[in-house]
XYZ file of C-alpha atoms in Angstrom:
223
model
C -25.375 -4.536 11.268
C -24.354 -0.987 10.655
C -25.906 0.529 7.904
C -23.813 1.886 5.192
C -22.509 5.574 6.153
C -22.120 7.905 2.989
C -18.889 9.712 4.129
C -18.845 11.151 0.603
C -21.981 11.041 -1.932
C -20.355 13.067 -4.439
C -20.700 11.780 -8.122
C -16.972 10.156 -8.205
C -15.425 8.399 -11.357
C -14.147 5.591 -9.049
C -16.542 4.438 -6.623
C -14.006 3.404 -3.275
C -16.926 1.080 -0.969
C -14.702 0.344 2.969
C -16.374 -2.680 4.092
C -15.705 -5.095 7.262
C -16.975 -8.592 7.877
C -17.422 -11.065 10.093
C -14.882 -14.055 11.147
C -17.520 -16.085 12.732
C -18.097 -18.498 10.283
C -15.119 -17.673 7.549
C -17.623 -19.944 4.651
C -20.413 -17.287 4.947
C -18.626 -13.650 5.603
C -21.488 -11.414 7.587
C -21.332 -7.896 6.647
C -21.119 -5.559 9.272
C -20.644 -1.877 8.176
C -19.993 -0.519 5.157
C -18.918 3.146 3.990
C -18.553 4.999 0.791
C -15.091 6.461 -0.107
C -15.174 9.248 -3.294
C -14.942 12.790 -4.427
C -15.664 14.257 -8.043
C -12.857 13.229 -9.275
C -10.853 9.949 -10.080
C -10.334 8.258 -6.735
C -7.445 4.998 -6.239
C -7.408 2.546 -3.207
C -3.625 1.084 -3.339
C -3.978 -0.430 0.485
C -6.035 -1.316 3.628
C -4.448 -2.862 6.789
C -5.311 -3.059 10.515
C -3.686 -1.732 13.235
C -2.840 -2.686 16.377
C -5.223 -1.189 18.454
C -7.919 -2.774 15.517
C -8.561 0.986 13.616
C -8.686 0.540 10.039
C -5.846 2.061 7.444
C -6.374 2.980 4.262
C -4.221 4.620 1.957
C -4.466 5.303 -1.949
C -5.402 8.494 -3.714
C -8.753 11.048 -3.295
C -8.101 14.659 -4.775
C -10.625 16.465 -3.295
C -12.716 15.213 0.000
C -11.108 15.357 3.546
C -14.508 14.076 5.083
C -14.991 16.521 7.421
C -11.762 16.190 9.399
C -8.708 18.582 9.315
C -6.257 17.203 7.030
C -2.972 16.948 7.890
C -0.456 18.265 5.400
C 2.893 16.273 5.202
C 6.108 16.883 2.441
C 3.586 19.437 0.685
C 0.212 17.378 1.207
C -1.734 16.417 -2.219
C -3.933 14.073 -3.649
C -2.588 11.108 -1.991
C -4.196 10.179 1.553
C -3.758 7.926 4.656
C -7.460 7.854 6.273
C -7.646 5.970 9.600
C -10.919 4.727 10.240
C -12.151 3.340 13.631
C -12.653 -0.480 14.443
C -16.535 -0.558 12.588
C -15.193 1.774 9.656
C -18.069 4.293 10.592
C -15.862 6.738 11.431
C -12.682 8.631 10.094
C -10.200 9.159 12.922
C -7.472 11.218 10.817
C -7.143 12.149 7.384
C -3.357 12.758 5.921
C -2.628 14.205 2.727
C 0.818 13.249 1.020
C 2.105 13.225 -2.574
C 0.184 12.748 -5.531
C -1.105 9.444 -5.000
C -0.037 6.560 -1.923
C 1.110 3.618 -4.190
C 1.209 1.321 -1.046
C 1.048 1.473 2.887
C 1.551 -1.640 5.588
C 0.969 -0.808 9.136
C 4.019 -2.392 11.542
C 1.597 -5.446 13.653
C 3.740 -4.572 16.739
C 3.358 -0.686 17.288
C 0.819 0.421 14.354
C 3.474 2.837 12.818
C 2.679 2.818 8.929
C 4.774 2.686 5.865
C 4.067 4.084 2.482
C 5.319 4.375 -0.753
C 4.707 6.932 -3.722
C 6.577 9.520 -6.125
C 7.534 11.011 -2.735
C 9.436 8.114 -1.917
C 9.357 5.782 1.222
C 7.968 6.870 3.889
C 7.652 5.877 8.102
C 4.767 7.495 9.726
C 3.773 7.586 13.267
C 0.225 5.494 14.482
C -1.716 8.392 14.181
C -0.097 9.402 10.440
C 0.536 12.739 11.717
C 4.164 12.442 12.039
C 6.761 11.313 9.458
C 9.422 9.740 11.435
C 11.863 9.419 8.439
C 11.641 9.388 4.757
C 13.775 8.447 1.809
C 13.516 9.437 -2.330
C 13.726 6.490 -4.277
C 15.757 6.334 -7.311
C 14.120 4.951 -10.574
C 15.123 1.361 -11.445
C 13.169 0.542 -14.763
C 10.930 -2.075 -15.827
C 8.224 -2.728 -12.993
C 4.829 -4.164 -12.694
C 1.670 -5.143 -15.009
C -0.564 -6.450 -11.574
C 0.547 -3.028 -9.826
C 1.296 0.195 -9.726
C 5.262 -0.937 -9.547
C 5.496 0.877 -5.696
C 4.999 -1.807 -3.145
C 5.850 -1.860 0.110
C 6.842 -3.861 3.277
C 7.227 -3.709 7.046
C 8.503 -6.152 9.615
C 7.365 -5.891 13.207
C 10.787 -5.083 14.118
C 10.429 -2.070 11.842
C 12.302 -3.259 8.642
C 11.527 -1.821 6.044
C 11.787 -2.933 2.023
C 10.281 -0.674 -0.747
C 9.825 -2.042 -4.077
C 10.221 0.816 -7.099
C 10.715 -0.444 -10.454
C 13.122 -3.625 -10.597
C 15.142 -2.380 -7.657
C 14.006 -3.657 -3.730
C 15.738 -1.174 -0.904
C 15.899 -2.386 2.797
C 15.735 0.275 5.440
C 16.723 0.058 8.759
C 14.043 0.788 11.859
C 15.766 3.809 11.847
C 15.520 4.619 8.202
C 19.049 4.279 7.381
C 19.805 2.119 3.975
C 20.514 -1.561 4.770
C 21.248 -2.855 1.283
C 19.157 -3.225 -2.269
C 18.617 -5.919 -4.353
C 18.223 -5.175 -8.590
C 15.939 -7.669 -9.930
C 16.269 -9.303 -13.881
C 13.370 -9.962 -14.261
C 10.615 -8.873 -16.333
C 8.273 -7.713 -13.997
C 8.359 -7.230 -10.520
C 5.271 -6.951 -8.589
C 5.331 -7.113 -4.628
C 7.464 -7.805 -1.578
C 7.169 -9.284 1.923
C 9.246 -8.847 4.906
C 10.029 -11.564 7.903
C 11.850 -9.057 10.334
C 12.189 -12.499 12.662
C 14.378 -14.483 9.899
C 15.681 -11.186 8.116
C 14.205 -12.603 5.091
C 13.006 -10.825 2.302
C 10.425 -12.043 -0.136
C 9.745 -11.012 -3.945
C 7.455 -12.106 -6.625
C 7.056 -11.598 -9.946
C 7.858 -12.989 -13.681
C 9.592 -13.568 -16.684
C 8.147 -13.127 -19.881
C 10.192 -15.589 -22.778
C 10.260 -17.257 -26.034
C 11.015 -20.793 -27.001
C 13.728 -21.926 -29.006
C 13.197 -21.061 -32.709
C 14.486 -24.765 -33.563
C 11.977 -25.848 -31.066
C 9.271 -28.178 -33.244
C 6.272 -28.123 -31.792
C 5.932 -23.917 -31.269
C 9.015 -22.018 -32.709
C 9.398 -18.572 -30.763
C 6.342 -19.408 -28.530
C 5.584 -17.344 -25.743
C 5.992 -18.772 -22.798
């Protein structure tokens, strides 16, 4: 096993820990590296995924750290970051600063291009997150999410796209080009999934409500 590689040992608020395991016996996960993620400051991790050629994504938000890589700088750079991380996650391949915080990323299974969601928007990066290869502002929809951050999103292997921002769920096109949007009723709205092979798109979430007040039992209960 790889021993645990401090990429950061900084005293931060949130303590971020990138571990990977073994599949070998799925009842009793080995550990096989492990890596600490953190700067002074508050640190998020939104997402994780793995990408085709089996490099680790991560994207959330770390003000201050770039561990030891050039950062690259996209729509103004910031606190938010997509770190790519080799197979082990002993080593950071690319570090890429954008907006204020990355609310959710999901890296496309059939050519590792990743998208991500924030205040910035939606965006499409290239494999290597050096590139954006389209974005789009989102516009506010209300309401939103208790279980997340209320920016989730989605990517088929075809290269669909649907971002989740509030109540309202907006399909893009491979090409970034606006598809259609869906505005959801209900009282929160936490995360979508996209089949690019069906066309389907996926939502969950829930409704908070009352009983009847003639009901007998629990008048106005929550339910």
């Amino acid at each position: 096993m790889d021993k645990p590689v401090p990429l950061n040992l900084a005293a931060a608020v949130h303590l971020i820990v990138l571990a990977t395991v073994s599949l070998a016996q799925c009842a009793d996960l080995q550990l096989r590296s492990a890596a600490y993620l953190g700067s002074p400051q508050a640190d998020e991790a939104c997402a994780i995924d793995i990408a085709p050629d089996k490099s680790i994504v991560f994207a959330g938000r770390i003000p201050d750290s770039n561990f030891g890589v050039a950062p690259t700088e996209l729509l103004g750079g910031g606190s938010g970051v997509v770190i790519r991380f080799n197979a082990a996650g002993t080593q950071v391949l690319s570090v890429t600063r954008i907006g204020q915080s990355v609310d959710d990323m999901e890296v496309n299974r059939s050519n590792g291009q990743i998208a991500a969601i924030g205040e910035f928007g939606a965006v499409l990066l290239s494999s290597d997150a050096n590139e954006i290869l389209w974005h789009s502002k989102l516009e506010p929809a209300g309401g939103g999410a208790v279980a997340s951050n209320g920016g989730r999103i989605a990517i088929g292997n075809k290269g669909s796209v649907a971002a989740l921002h509030g109540k309202r769920v907006t399909i893009f096109r491979s090409n970034g080009s606006l598809n259609s949007f869906i505005l959801h009723q209900n009282s929160y709205v936490e995360d979508v999934a996209l089949d690019d092979d069906t066309g389907r798109v996926f939502v969950v979430g829930f409704d908070n409500d009352r009983l009847s007040a003639l009901n007998k039992g629990y008048p106005n209960g929550p339910v």
